[in-house]
Coordinates of C-alpha atoms in Angstrom, one line a residue:
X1 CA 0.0 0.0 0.0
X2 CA 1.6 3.4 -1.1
X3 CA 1.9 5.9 2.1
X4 CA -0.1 9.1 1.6
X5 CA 1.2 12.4 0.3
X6 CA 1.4 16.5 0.5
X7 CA 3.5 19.0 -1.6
X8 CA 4.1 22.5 0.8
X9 CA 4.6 25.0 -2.3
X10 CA 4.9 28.6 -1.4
X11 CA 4.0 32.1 -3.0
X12 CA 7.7 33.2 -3.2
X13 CA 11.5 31.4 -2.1
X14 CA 11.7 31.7 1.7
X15 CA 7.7 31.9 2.2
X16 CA 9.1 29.5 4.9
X17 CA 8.1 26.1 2.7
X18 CA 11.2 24.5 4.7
X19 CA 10.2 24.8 8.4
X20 CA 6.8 24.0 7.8
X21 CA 7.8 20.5 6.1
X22 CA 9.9 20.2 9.1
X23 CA 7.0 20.8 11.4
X24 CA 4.5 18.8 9.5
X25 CA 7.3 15.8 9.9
X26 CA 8.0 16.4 13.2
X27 CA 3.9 16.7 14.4
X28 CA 3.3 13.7 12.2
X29 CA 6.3 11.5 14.0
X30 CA 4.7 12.5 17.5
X31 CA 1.7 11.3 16.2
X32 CA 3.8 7.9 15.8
X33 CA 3.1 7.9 11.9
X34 CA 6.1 7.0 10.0
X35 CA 7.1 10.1 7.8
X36 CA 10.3 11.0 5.3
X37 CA 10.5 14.6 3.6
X38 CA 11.1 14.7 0.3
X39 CA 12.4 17.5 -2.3
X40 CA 12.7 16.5 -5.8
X41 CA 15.0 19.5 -6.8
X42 CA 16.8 21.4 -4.6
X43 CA 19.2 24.5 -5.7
X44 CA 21.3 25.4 -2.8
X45 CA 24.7 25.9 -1.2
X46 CA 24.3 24.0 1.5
X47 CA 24.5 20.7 1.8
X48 CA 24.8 17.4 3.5
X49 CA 26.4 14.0 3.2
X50 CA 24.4 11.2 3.9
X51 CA 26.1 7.8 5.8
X52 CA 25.9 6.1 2.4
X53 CA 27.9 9.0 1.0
X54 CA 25.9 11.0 -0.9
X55 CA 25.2 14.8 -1.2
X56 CA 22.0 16.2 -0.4
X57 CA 20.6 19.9 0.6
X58 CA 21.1 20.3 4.3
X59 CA 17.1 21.2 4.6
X60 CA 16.6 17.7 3.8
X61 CA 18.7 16.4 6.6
X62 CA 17.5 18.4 8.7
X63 CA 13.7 17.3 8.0
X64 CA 14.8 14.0 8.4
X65 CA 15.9 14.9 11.5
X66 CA 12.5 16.3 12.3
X67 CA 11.1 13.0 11.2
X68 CA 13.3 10.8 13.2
X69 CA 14.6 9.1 10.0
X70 CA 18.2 8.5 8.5
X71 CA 18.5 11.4 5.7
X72 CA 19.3 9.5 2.3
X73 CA 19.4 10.5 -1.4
X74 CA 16.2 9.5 -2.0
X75 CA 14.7 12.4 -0.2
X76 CA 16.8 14.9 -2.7
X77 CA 17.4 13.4 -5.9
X78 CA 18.5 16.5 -7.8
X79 CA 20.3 19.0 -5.9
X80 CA 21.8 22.1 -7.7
X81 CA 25.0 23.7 -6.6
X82 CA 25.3 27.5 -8.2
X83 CA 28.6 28.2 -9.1
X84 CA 27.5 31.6 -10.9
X85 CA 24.3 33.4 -12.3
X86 CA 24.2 31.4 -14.6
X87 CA 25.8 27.7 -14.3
X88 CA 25.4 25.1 -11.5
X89 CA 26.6 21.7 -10.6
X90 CA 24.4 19.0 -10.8
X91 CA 24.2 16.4 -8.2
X92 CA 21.7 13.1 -9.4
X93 CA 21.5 10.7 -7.0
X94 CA 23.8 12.4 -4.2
X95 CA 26.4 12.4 -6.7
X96 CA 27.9 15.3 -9.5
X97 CA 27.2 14.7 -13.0
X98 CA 28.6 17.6 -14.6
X99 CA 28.0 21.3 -14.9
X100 CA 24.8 23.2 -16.9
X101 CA 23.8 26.2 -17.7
X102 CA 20.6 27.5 -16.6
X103 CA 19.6 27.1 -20.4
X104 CA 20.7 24.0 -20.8
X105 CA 18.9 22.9 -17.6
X106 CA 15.6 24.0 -18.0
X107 CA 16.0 23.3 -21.7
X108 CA 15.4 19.6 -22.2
X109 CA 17.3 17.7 -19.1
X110 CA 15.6 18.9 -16.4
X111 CA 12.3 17.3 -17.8
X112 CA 14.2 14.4 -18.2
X113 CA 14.6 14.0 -14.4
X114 CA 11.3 13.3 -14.0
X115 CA 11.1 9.5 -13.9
X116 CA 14.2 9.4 -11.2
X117 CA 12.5 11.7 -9.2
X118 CA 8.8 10.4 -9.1
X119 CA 10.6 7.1 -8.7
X120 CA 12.4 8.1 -5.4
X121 CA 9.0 9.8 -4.5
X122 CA 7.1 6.4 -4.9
X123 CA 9.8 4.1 -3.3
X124 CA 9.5 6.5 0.0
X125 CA 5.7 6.5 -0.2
X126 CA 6.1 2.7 -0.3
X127 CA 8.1 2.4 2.8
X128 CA 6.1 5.1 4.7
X129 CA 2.5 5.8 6.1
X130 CA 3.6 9.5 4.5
X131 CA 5.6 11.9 3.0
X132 CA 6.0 15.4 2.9
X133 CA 7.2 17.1 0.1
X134 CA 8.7 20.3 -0.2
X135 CA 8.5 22.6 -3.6
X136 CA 10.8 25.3 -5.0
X137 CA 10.4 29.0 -5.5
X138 CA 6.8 29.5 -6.5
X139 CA 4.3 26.9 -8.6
X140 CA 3.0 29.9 -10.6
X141 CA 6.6 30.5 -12.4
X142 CA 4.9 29.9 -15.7
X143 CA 8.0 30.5 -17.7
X144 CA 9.2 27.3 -16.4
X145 CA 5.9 25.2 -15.5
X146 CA 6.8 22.9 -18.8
X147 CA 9.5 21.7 -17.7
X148 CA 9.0 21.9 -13.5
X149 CA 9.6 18.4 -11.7
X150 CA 9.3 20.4 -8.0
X151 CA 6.2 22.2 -8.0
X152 CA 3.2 21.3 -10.2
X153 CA 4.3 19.0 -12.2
X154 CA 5.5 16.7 -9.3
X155 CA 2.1 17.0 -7.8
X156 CA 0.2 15.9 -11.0
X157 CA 2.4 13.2 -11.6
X158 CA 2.2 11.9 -8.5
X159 CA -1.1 13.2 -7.6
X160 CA -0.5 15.0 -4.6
X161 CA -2.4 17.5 -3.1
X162 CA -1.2 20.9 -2.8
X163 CA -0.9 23.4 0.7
X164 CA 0.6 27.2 -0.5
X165 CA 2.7 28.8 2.4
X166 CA 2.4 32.7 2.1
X167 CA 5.0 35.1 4.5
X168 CA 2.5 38.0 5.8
X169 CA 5.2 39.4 7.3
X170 CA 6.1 40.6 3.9
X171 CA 2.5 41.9 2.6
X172 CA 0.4 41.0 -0.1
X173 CA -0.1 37.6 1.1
X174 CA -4.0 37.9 -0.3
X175 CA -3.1 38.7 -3.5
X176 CA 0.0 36.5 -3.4
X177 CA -2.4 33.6 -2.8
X178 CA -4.4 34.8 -5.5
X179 CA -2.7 35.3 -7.9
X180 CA -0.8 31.9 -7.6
X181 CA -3.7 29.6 -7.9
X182 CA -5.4 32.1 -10.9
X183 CA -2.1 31.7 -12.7
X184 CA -2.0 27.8 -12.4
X185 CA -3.7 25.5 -15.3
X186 CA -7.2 23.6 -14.3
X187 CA -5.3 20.3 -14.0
X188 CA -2.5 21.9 -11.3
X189 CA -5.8 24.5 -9.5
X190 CA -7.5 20.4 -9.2
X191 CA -4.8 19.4 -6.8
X192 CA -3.9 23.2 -4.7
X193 CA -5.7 22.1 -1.9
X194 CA -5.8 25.4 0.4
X195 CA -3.3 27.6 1.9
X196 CA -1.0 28.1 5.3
X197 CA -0.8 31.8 6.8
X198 CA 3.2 32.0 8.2
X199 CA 4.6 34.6 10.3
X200 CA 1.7 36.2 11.2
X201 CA 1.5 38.9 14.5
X202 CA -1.3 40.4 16.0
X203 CA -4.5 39.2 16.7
X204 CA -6.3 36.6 14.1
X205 CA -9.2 37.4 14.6
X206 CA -8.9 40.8 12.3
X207 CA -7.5 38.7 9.7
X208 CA -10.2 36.6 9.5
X209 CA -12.5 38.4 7.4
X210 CA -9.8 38.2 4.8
X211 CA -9.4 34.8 5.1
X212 CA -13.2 34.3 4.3
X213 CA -13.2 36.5 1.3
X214 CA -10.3 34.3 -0.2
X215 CA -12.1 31.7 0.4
X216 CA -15.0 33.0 -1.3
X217 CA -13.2 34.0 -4.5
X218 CA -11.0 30.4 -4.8
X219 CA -13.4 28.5 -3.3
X220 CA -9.7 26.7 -1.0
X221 CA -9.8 27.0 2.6
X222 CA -7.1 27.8 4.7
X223 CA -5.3 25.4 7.2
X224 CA -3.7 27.8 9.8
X225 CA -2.4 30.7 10.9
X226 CA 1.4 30.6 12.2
X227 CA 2.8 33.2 14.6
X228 CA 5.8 34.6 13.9
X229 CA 8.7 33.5 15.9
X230 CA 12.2 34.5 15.9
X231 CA 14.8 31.7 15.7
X232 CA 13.6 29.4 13.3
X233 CA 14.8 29.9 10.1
X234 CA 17.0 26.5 10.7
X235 CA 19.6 25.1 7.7
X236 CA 18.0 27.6 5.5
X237 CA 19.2 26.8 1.6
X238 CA 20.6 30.0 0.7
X239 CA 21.0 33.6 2.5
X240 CA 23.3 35.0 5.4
X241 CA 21.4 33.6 8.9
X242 CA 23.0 32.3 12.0
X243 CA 19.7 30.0 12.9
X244 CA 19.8 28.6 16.3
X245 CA 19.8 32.8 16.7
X246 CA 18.6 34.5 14.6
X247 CA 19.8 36.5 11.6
X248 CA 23.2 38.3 11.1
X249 CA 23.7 41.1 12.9
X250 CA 21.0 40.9 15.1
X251 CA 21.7 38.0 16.8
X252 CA 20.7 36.9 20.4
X253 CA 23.2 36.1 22.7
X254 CA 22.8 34.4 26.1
X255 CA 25.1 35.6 28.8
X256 CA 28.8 34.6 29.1
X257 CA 29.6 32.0 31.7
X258 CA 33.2 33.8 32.0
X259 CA 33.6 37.1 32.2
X260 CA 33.7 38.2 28.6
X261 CA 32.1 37.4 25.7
X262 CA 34.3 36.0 22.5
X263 CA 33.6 37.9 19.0
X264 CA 33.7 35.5 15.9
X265 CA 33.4 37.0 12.5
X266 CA 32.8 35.1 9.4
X267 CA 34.0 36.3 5.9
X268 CA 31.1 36.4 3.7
X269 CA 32.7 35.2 1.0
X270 CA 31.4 34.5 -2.6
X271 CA 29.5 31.3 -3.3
X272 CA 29.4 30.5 0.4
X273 CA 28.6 27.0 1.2
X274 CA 27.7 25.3 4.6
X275 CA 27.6 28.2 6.5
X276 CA 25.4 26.4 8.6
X277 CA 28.6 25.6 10.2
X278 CA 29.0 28.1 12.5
X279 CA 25.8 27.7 13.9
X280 CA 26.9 25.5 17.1
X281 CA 29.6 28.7 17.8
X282 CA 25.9 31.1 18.2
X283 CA 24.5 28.5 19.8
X284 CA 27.1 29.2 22.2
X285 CA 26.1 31.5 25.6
X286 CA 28.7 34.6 25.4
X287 CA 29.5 34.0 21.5
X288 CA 28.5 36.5 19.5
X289 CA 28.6 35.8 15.3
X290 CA 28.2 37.9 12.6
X291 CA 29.1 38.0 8.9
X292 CA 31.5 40.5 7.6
X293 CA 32.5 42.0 4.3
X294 CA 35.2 44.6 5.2
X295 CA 38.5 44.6 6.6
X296 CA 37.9 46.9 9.6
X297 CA 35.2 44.5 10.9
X298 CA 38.3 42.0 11.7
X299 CA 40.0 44.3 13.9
X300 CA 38.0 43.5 17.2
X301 CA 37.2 39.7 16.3
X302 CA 38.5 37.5 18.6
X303 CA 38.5 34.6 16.0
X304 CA 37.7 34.6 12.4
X305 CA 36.2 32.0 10.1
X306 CA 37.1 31.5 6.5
X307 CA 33.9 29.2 5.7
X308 CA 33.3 27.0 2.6
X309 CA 33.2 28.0 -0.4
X310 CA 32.0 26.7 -4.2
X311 CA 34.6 29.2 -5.5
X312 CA 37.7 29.2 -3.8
X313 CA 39.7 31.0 -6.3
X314 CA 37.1 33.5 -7.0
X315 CA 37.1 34.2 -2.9
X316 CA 40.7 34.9 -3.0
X317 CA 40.0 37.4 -5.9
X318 CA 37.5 39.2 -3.9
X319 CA 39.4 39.0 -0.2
X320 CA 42.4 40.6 -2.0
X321 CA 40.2 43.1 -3.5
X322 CA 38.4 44.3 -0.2
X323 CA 41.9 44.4 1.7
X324 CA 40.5 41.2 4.0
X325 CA 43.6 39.1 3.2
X326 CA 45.4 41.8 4.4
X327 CA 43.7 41.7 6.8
X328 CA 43.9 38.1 7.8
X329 CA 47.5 38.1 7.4
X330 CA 47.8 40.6 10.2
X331 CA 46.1 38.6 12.2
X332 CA 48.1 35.7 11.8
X333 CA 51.6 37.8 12.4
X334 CA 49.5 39.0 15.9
X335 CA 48.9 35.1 16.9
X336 CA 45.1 36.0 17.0
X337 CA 43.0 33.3 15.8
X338 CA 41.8 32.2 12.6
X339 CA 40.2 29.1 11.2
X340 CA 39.5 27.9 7.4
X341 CA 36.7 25.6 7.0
X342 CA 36.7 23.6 3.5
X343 CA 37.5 26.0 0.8
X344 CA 38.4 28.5 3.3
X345 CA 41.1 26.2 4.5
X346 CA 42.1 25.6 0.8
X347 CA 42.4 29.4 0.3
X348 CA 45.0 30.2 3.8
X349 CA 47.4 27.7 1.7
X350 CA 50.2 28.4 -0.4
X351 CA 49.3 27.1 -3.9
X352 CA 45.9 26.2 -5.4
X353 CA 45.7 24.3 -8.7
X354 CA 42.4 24.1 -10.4
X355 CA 41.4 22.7 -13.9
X356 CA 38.2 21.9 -12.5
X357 CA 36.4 25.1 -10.1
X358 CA 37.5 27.5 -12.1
X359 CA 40.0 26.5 -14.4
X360 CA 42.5 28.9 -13.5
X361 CA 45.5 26.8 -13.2
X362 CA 47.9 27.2 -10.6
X363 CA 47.6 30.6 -8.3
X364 CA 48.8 31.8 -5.0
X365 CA 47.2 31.1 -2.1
X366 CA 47.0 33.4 1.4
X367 CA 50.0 31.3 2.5
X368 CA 48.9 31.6 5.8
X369 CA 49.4 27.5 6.0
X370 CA 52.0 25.1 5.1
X371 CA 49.5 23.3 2.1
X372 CA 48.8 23.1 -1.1
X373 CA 45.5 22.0 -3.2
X374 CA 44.8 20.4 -6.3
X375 CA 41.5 20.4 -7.7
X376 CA 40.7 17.0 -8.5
X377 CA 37.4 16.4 -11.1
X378 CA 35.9 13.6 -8.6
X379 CA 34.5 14.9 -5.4
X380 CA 35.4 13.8 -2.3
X381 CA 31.9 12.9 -0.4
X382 CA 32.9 11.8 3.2
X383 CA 31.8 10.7 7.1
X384 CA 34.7 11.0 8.7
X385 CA 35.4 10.4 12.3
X386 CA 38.3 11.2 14.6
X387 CA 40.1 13.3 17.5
X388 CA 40.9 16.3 17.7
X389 CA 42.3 18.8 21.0
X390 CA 41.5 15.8 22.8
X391 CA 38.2 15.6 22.1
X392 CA 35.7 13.5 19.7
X393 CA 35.0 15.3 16.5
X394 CA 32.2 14.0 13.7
X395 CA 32.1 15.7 10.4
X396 CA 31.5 15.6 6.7
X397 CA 33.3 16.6 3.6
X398 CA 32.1 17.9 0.0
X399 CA 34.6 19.3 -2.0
X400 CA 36.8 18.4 -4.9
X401 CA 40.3 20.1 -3.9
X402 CA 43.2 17.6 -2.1
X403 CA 45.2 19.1 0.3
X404 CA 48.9 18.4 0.5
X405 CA 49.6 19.0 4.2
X406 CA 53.7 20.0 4.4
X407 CA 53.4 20.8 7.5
X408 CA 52.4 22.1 10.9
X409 CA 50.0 20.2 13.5
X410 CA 47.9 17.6 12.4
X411 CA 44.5 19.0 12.8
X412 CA 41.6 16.4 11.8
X413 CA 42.4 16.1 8.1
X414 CA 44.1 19.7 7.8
X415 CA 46.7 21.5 10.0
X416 CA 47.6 24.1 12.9
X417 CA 50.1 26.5 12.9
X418 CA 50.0 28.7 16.0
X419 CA 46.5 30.0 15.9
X420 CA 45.6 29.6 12.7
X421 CA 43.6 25.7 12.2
X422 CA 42.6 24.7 8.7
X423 CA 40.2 21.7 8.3
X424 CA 37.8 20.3 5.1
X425 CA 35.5 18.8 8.3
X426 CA 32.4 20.4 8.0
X427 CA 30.2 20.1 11.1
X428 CA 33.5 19.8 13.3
X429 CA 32.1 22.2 16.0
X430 CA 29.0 20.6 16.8
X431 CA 30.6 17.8 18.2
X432 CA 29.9 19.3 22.1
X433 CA 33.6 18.5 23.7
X434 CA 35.3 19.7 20.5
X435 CA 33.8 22.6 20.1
X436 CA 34.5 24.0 23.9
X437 CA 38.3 22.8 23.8
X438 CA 38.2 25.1 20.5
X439 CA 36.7 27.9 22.1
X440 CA 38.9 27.3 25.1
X441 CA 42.0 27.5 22.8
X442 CA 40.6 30.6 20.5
X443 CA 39.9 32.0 24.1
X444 CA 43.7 31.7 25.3
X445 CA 45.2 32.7 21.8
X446 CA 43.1 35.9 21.9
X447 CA 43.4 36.7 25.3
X448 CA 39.3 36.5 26.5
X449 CA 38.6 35.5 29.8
X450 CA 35.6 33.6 28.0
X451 CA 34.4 30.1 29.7
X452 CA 32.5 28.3 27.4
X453 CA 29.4 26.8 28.8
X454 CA 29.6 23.3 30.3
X455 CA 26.6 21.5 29.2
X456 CA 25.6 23.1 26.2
X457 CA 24.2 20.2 23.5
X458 CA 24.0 21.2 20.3
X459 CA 21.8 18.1 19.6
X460 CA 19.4 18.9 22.5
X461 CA 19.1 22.8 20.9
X462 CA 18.3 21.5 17.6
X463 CA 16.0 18.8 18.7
X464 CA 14.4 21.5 21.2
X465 CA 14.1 23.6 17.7
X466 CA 12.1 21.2 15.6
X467 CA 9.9 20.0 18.7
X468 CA 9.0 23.8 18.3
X469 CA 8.4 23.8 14.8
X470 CA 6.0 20.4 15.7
X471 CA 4.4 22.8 18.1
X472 CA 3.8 25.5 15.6
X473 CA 1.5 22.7 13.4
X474 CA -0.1 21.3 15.8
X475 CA -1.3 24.9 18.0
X476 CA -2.2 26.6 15.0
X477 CA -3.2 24.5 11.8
X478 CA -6.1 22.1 11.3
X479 CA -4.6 19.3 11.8
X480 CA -7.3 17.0 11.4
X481 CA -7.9 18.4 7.7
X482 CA -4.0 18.4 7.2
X483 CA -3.6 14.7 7.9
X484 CA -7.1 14.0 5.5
X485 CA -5.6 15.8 2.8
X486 CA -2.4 13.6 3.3
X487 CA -4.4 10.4 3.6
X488 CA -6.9 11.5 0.9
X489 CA -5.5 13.8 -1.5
X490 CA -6.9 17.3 -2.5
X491 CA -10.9 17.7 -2.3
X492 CA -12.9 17.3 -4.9
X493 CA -15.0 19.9 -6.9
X494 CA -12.5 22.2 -6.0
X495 CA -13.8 25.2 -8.2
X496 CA -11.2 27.0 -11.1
X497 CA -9.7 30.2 -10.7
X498 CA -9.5 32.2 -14.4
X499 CA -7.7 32.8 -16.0
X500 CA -5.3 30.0 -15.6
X501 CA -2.1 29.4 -17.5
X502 CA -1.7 30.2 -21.0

């Protein structure tokens, strides 16, 4: 028997179609039903590896974490990597196939895709009671609707209903719903089930004459009203956020154990990837994190992070051009700290030589440590496990540069040199003891009576996190007509909105 089904589009990217999947997973698991999310195309930056090996948007892994199931590639068949405006890597399967342009994609081999990812989508639904899909963008980007194997045409040919998440918090969310059904063709308006108020403050109750006059003109009820809460934007695909704390630059900070708090900046470099890594440093009480873009924002950081990167060579152009790696360099011949994560620990070497990123051969590194990368064309996709500081550390790798370590400390799979630590282990710092030895050695090298917290779990904070996205769903949606439009698919009779697609 094949598990039941539900497709959260939205009226716009970050309408918040990715926590509300999360919470639907998470409500649904407490309910002891066995859920997996699902995304058949994902275009993001950030990503995951799974225990089999294979590459998959970090939203994903995190809703499998919210459904209390082991994240595989089944739940992200296609994932696209940007690597400019207008190319981006394709990963089928959790593995990279080559490099397209947007064209190209959307031009023939993106319809393609379609069998592999209705097929993933069918072998879930067949090993589940449900699963809870997650769109793209909007369904109503007609320009691309012939071709979509996210949105609509997912949904029609698996035949799964549709829920539309509007942000209020942005405005127009009447006429956003609207318009997105009225712009869909009577085949896809048959399976848009109703739609999902998110972020919403104030008091409901003057918002629901609105709600009856939408439902007047579509004829689509809607399934809840969500209040806006700060912290939840968690793993997002793309964009600058520190989520367990909010977003950059305004982000909350408990108070110090010690007695001072310890500044971390993070270069915002081009293409950054996985800068979901430094979340479990803001998780941190006395931390403080923010992304930065100019030189004199180092000056007071107590450590900064180089993070990942899908253009390394392009971030050296463009730290060199805003005087960071100047910058950096100071900092280095100060002792204060410094640490390069992935691509930002390829850039702190001394050579780089790529035929593959950017193809543009062999340049200079920072030369901040004793290594040197080659760029090799298969991808290293990676669990690895080991010691670091004397601590436990679990991590992951994604990249396709091998470094040549000539000297230095070992450090995990990179290298220290004074108090500058370079390391391809993403996801280092979550690992609890690791993370406060680090802090405890950033601490000494920058000279911050700073005492990292004893018992904070990153695990618990993120598990806390999703139990609050389950408690989001189940206060304010319907969950009884959530869980019959999972088990039963869209309504019939549902009326059509003109004038529908050309």
């Amino acid at each position: 028997m094949t598990g039941g089904g539900l497709l959260v589009a939205g009226t716009t990217s970050d309408a918040g179609k990715s926590v509300v999947t999360a919470g639907i997973c998470r409500w649904l698991v407490r309910q002891g039903v066995k859920v997996a999310p699902f995304k058949g195309q994902n275009m993001s930056l950030n990503s995951f590896v799974t225990r089999e090996g294979a590459e998959i948007g970090r939203a994903q892994a995190m809703q499998a974490q919210a459904a209390r199931v082991e994240p595989s590639a089944l739940m992200n068949p296609v994932l696209l990597k940007p690597g400019s405006d207008r190319s981006s890597q394709v990963v089928l399967m959790g593995k990279p196939v080559g490099e397209l342009s947007a064209r190209g994609y959307h031009g023939g081999r993106q319809a393609s895709l379609m069998d592999t990812v209705v097929g993933c989508l069918e072998e879930l639904r067949a090993t589940h009671d449900a699963v809870i899909c997650e769109g793209a963008g909007s369904p109503a980007e007609i320009n691309l609707r012939r071709t979509d194997i996210v949105n609509m045409g997912l949904a029609r040919a698996a035949r799964l209903p549709v829920l539309v998440v509007g942000d209020i918090d942005r405005g127009g969310v009447f006429a956003s719903f609207f318009g997105t059904t009225a712009l869909l063709a009577p085949e896809d308006q048959e399976l848009l089930a109703g739609y999902l108020v998110n972020k919403f403050r104030g008091d409901v109750s003057l918002l629901e004459p609105g709600l009856d006059m939408l439902k007047s003109l579509t004829g689509r009820d809607t399934y809840g009203v969500l209040p806006f809460q700060h912290g939840l934007g968690i793993d997002e695909e793309d964009g600058l956020r520190v989520s367990l704390r909010g977003a950059v630059r305004e982000s909350l900070v408990a108070p110090p154990v010690g007695e001072d708090v310890l500044r971390v900046a993070v270069c915002a470099v081009p293409l950054m990837s996985n800068f979901t890594d430094v979340d479990a440093l803001a998780a941190e009480p006395g931390v403080v994190v923010r992304f930065v873009d100019r030189a004199e924002e180092l000056v007071d950081a107590d450590l900064v992070v180089v993070p990942g990167t899908r253009g390394t060579v392009r971030a050296l152009d463009w730290l060199r051009e805003r005087g960071l790696a100047d910058a950096l360099a100071r900092r280095v011949a100060e002792g204060r700290p410094v640490l390069g994560i992935c691509g930002g620990f390829q850039l702190l070497g001394e050579t780089i030589e790529d035929e593959v990123e950017s193809r543009a051969g062999t340049v200079d590194g920072l030369g901040l440590l004793p290594v040197r990368v080659r760029f090799e064309v298969e991808k290293t996709l990676a669990r690895p496990v080991g010691e670091a500081l004397g601590e436990h550390v679990e991590g992951y790798e994604i990249h396709h540069g091998v470094a040549e370590v000539l000297g230095g400390e070992t450090f995990l799979d990179g290298c220290r040199v004074g108090a500058v630590w370079g390391t391809h282990w993403h996801g280092s710092l979550e690992s609890d003891g690791f993370r406060r030895a680090f802090l405890r050695a950033v601490a000494d090298a920058a000279g911050r009576r700073f005492v990292p917290a004893p018992d904070t779990s990153f695990e618990a904070l993120r598990e806390e996190q999703l139990d609050r996205l389950g408690d989001l769903i189940e206060r304010h949606a319907d969950t009884g007509a959530l869980w019959r439009l999972i088990e039963g698919g869209a309504p019939g009779g549902l009326p059509f909105v003109p004038p529908g697609a050309p």
